[in-house]
mmCIF file of C-alpha atoms in Angstrom:
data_model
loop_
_atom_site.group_PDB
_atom_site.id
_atom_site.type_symbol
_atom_site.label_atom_id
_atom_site.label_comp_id
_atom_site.label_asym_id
_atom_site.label_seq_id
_atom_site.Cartn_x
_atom_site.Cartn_y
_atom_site.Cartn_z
ATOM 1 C CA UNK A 202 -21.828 -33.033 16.176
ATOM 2 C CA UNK A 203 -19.027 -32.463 13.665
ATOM 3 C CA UNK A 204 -15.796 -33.022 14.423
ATOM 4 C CA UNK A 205 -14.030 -31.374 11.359
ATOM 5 C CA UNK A 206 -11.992 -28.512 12.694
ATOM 6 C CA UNK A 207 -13.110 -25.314 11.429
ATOM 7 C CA UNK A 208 -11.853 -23.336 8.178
ATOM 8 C CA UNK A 209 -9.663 -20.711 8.034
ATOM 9 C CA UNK A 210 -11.356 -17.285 9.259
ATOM 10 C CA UNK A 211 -11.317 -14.956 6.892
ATOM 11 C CA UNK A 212 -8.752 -12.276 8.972
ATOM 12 C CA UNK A 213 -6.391 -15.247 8.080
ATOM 13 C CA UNK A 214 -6.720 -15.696 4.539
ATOM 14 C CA UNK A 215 -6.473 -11.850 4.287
ATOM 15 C CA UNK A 216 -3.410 -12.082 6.050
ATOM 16 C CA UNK A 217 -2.089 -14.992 4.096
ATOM 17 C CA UNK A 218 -2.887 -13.000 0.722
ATOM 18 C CA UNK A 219 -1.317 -9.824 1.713
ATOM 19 C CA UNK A 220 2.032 -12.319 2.923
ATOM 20 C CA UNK A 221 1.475 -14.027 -0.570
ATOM 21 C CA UNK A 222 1.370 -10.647 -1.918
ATOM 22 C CA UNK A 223 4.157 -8.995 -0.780
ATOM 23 C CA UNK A 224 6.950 -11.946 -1.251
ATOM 24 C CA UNK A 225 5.501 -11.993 -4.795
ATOM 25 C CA UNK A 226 6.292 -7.909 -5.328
ATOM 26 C CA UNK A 227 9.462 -8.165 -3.539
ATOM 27 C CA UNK A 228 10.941 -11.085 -5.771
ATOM 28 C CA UNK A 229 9.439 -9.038 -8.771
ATOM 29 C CA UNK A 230 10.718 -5.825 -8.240
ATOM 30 C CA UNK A 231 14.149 -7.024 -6.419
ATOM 31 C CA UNK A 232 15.901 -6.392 -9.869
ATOM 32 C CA UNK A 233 14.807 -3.086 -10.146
ATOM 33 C CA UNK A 234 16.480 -2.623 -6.358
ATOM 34 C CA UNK A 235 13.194 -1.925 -4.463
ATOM 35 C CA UNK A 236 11.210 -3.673 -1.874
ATOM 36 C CA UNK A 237 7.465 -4.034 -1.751
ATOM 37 C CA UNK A 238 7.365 -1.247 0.459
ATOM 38 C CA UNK A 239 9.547 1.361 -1.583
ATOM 39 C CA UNK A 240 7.491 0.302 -4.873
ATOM 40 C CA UNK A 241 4.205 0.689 -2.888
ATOM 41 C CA UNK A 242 5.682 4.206 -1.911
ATOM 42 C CA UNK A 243 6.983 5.351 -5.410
ATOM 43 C CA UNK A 244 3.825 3.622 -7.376
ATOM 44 C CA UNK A 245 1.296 6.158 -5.082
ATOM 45 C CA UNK A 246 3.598 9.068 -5.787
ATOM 46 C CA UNK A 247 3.885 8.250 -9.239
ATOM 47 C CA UNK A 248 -0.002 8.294 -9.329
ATOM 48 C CA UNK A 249 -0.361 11.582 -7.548
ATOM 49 C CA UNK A 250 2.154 13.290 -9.262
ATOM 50 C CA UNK A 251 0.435 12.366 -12.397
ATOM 51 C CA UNK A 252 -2.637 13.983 -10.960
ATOM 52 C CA UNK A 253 -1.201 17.094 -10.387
ATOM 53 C CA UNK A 254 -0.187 16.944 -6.614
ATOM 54 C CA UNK A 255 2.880 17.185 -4.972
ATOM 55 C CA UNK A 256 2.061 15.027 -1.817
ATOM 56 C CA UNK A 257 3.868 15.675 1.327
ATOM 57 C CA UNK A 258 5.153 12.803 3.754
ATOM 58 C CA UNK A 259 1.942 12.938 5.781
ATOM 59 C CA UNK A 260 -0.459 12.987 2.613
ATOM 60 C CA UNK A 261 1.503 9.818 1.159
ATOM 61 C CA UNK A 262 1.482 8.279 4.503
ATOM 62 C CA UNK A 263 -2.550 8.625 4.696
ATOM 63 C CA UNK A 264 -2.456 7.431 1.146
ATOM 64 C CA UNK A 265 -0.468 4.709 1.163
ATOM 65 C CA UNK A 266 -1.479 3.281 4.715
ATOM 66 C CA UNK A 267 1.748 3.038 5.709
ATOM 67 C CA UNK A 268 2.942 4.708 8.916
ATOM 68 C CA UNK A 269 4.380 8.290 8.727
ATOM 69 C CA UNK A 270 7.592 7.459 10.295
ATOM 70 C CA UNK A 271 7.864 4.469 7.691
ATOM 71 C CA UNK A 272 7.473 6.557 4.865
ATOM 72 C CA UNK A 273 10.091 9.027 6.207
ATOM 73 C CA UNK A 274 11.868 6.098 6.304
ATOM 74 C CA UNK A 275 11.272 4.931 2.621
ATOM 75 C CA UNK A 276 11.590 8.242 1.527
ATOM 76 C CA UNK A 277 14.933 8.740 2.559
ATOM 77 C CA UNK A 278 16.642 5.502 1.209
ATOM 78 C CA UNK A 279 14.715 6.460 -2.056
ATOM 79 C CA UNK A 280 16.742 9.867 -2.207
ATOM 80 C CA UNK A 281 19.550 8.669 -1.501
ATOM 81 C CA UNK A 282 18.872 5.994 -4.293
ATOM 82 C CA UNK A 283 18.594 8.567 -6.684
ATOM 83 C CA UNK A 284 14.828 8.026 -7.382
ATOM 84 C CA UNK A 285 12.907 10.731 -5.517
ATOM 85 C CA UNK A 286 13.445 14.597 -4.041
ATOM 86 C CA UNK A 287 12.429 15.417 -0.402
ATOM 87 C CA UNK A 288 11.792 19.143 -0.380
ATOM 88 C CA UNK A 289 10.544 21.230 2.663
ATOM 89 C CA UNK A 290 7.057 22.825 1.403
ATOM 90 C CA UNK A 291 6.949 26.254 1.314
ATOM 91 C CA UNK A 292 4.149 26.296 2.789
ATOM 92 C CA UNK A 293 4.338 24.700 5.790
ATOM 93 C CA UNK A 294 8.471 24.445 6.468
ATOM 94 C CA UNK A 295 7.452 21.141 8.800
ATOM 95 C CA UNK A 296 6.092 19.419 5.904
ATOM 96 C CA UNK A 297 8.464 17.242 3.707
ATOM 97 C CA UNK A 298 7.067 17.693 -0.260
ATOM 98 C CA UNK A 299 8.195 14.539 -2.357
ATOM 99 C CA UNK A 300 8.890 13.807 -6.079
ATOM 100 C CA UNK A 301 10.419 11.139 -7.986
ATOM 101 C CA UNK A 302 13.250 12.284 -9.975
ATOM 102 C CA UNK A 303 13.599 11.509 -13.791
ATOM 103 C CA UNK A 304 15.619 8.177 -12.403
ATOM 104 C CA UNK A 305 12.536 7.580 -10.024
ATOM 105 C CA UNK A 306 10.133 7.897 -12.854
ATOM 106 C CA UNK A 307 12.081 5.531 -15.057
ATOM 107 C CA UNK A 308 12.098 2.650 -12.518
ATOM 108 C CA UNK A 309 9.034 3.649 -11.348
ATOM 109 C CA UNK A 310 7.212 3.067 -14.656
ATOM 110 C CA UNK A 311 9.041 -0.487 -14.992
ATOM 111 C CA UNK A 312 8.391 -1.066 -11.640
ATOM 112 C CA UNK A 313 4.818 -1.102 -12.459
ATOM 113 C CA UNK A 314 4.673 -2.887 -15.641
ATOM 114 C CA UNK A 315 6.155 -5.987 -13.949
ATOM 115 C CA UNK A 316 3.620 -5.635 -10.808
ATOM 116 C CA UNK A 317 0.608 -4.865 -13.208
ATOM 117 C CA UNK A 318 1.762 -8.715 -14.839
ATOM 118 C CA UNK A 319 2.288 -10.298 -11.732
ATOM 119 C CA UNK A 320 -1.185 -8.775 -10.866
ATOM 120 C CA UNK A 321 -2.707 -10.054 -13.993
ATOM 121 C CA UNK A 322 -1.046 -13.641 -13.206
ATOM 122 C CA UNK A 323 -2.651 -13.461 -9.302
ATOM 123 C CA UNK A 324 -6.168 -12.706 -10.628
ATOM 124 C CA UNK A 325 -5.719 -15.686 -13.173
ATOM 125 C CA UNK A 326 -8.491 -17.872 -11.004
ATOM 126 C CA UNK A 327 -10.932 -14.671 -11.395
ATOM 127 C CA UNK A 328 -9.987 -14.486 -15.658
ATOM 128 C CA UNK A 329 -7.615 -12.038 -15.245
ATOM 129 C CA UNK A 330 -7.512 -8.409 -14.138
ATOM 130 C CA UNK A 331 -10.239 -6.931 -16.289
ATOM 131 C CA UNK A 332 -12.727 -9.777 -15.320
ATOM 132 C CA UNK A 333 -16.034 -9.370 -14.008
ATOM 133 C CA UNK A 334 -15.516 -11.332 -10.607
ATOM 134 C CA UNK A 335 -12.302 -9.800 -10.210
ATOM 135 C CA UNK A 336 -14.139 -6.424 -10.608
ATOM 136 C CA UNK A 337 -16.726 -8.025 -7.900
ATOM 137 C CA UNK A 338 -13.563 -9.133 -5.669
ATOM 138 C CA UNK A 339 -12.138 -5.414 -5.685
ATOM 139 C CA UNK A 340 -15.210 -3.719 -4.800
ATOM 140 C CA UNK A 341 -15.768 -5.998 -1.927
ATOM 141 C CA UNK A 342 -11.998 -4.939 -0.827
ATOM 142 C CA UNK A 343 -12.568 -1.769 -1.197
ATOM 143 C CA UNK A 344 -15.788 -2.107 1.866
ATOM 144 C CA UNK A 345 -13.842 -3.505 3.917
ATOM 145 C CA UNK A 346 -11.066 -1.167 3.635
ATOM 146 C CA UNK A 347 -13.719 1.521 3.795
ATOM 147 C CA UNK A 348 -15.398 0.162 7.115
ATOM 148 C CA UNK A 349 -13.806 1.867 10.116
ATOM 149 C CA UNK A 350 -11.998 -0.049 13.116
ATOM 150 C CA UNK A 351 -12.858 1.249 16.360
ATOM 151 C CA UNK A 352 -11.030 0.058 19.111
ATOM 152 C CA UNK A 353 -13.046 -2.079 21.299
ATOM 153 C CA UNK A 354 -13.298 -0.980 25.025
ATOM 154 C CA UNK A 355 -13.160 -2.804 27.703
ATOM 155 C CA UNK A 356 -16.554 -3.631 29.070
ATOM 156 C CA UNK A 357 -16.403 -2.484 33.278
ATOM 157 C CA UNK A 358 -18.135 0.247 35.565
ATOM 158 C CA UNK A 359 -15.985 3.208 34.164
ATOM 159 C CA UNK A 360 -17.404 2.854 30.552
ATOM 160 C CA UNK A 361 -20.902 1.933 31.150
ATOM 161 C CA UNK A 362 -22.888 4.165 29.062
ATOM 162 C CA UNK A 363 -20.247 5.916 26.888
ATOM 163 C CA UNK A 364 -20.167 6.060 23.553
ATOM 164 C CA UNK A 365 -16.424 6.114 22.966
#
């Protein structure tokens, strides 16, 4: 019988990246004076603006991954930054339409020059960003963003036989 303890599982490593991750953004983009977060938030609407869309609150949230309340959150320190707009959509007047302002695109488009190196620096052990097994690394990423979480259910009496 062994007696080495056992590796790291991989929900840990993930979580280590991300952590990795995140202190490396928020050290990078510090200077530009946003957080991970905001630059995660301003990056995506950057993105979808260039696209053509003028995401609400909700549709960035869904986007993004972040929590709707967070974004609100984000959203409103980035106005009153100066880098995006918060408009009510015509549309729906419940529905908060954002934009980054020509400030907002400025540091937005800096913003992501300095992540895309520190990205090209983190993928380093793969070659580099446009490598083959960091292509491979990506797409496996992607399933297991893609695979849905259901929450387990307890196993008793009540849910025997339910599909939940």
């Amino acid at each position: 019988m062994s007696k080495d303890p056992p590796g790291p599982t991989p929900g840990f490593l993930v979580w280590r990246l991300a952590n990795k991750w995140r202190v490396a953004v928020d050290r990078a983009v510090a200077p530009l004076g946003l957080t991970h977060a905001q630059y995660s938030l301003v990056a995506s609407l950057h993105g979808m603006q260039r696209a053509g869309e003028r995401p609400s609150q909700r549709r960035l949230a869904d986007h993004t991954g972040l929590e709707a309340l967070y974004v609100s959150k984000l959203a409103r320190a980035l106005e009153s930054a100066g880098l995006i707009e918060r408009t009510r959509d015509p549309r729906d007047p419940r529905a908060v339409q954002l934009a980054l302002t020509e400030q907002g695109q400025v540091v937005t488009r800096q913003a992501i020059t300095v992540v895309q190196e520190l990205l090209q620096r983190l993928l380093e052990p793969f070659g580099g960003l446009d490598a083959p097994q960091t292509r491979a690394f990506t797409d496996e990423l992607m399933t297991l963003l893609d695979a849905p979480l259901v929450p387990s259910v307890p196993n008793d009496d009540s849910t025997q036989g339910e599909t939940p």
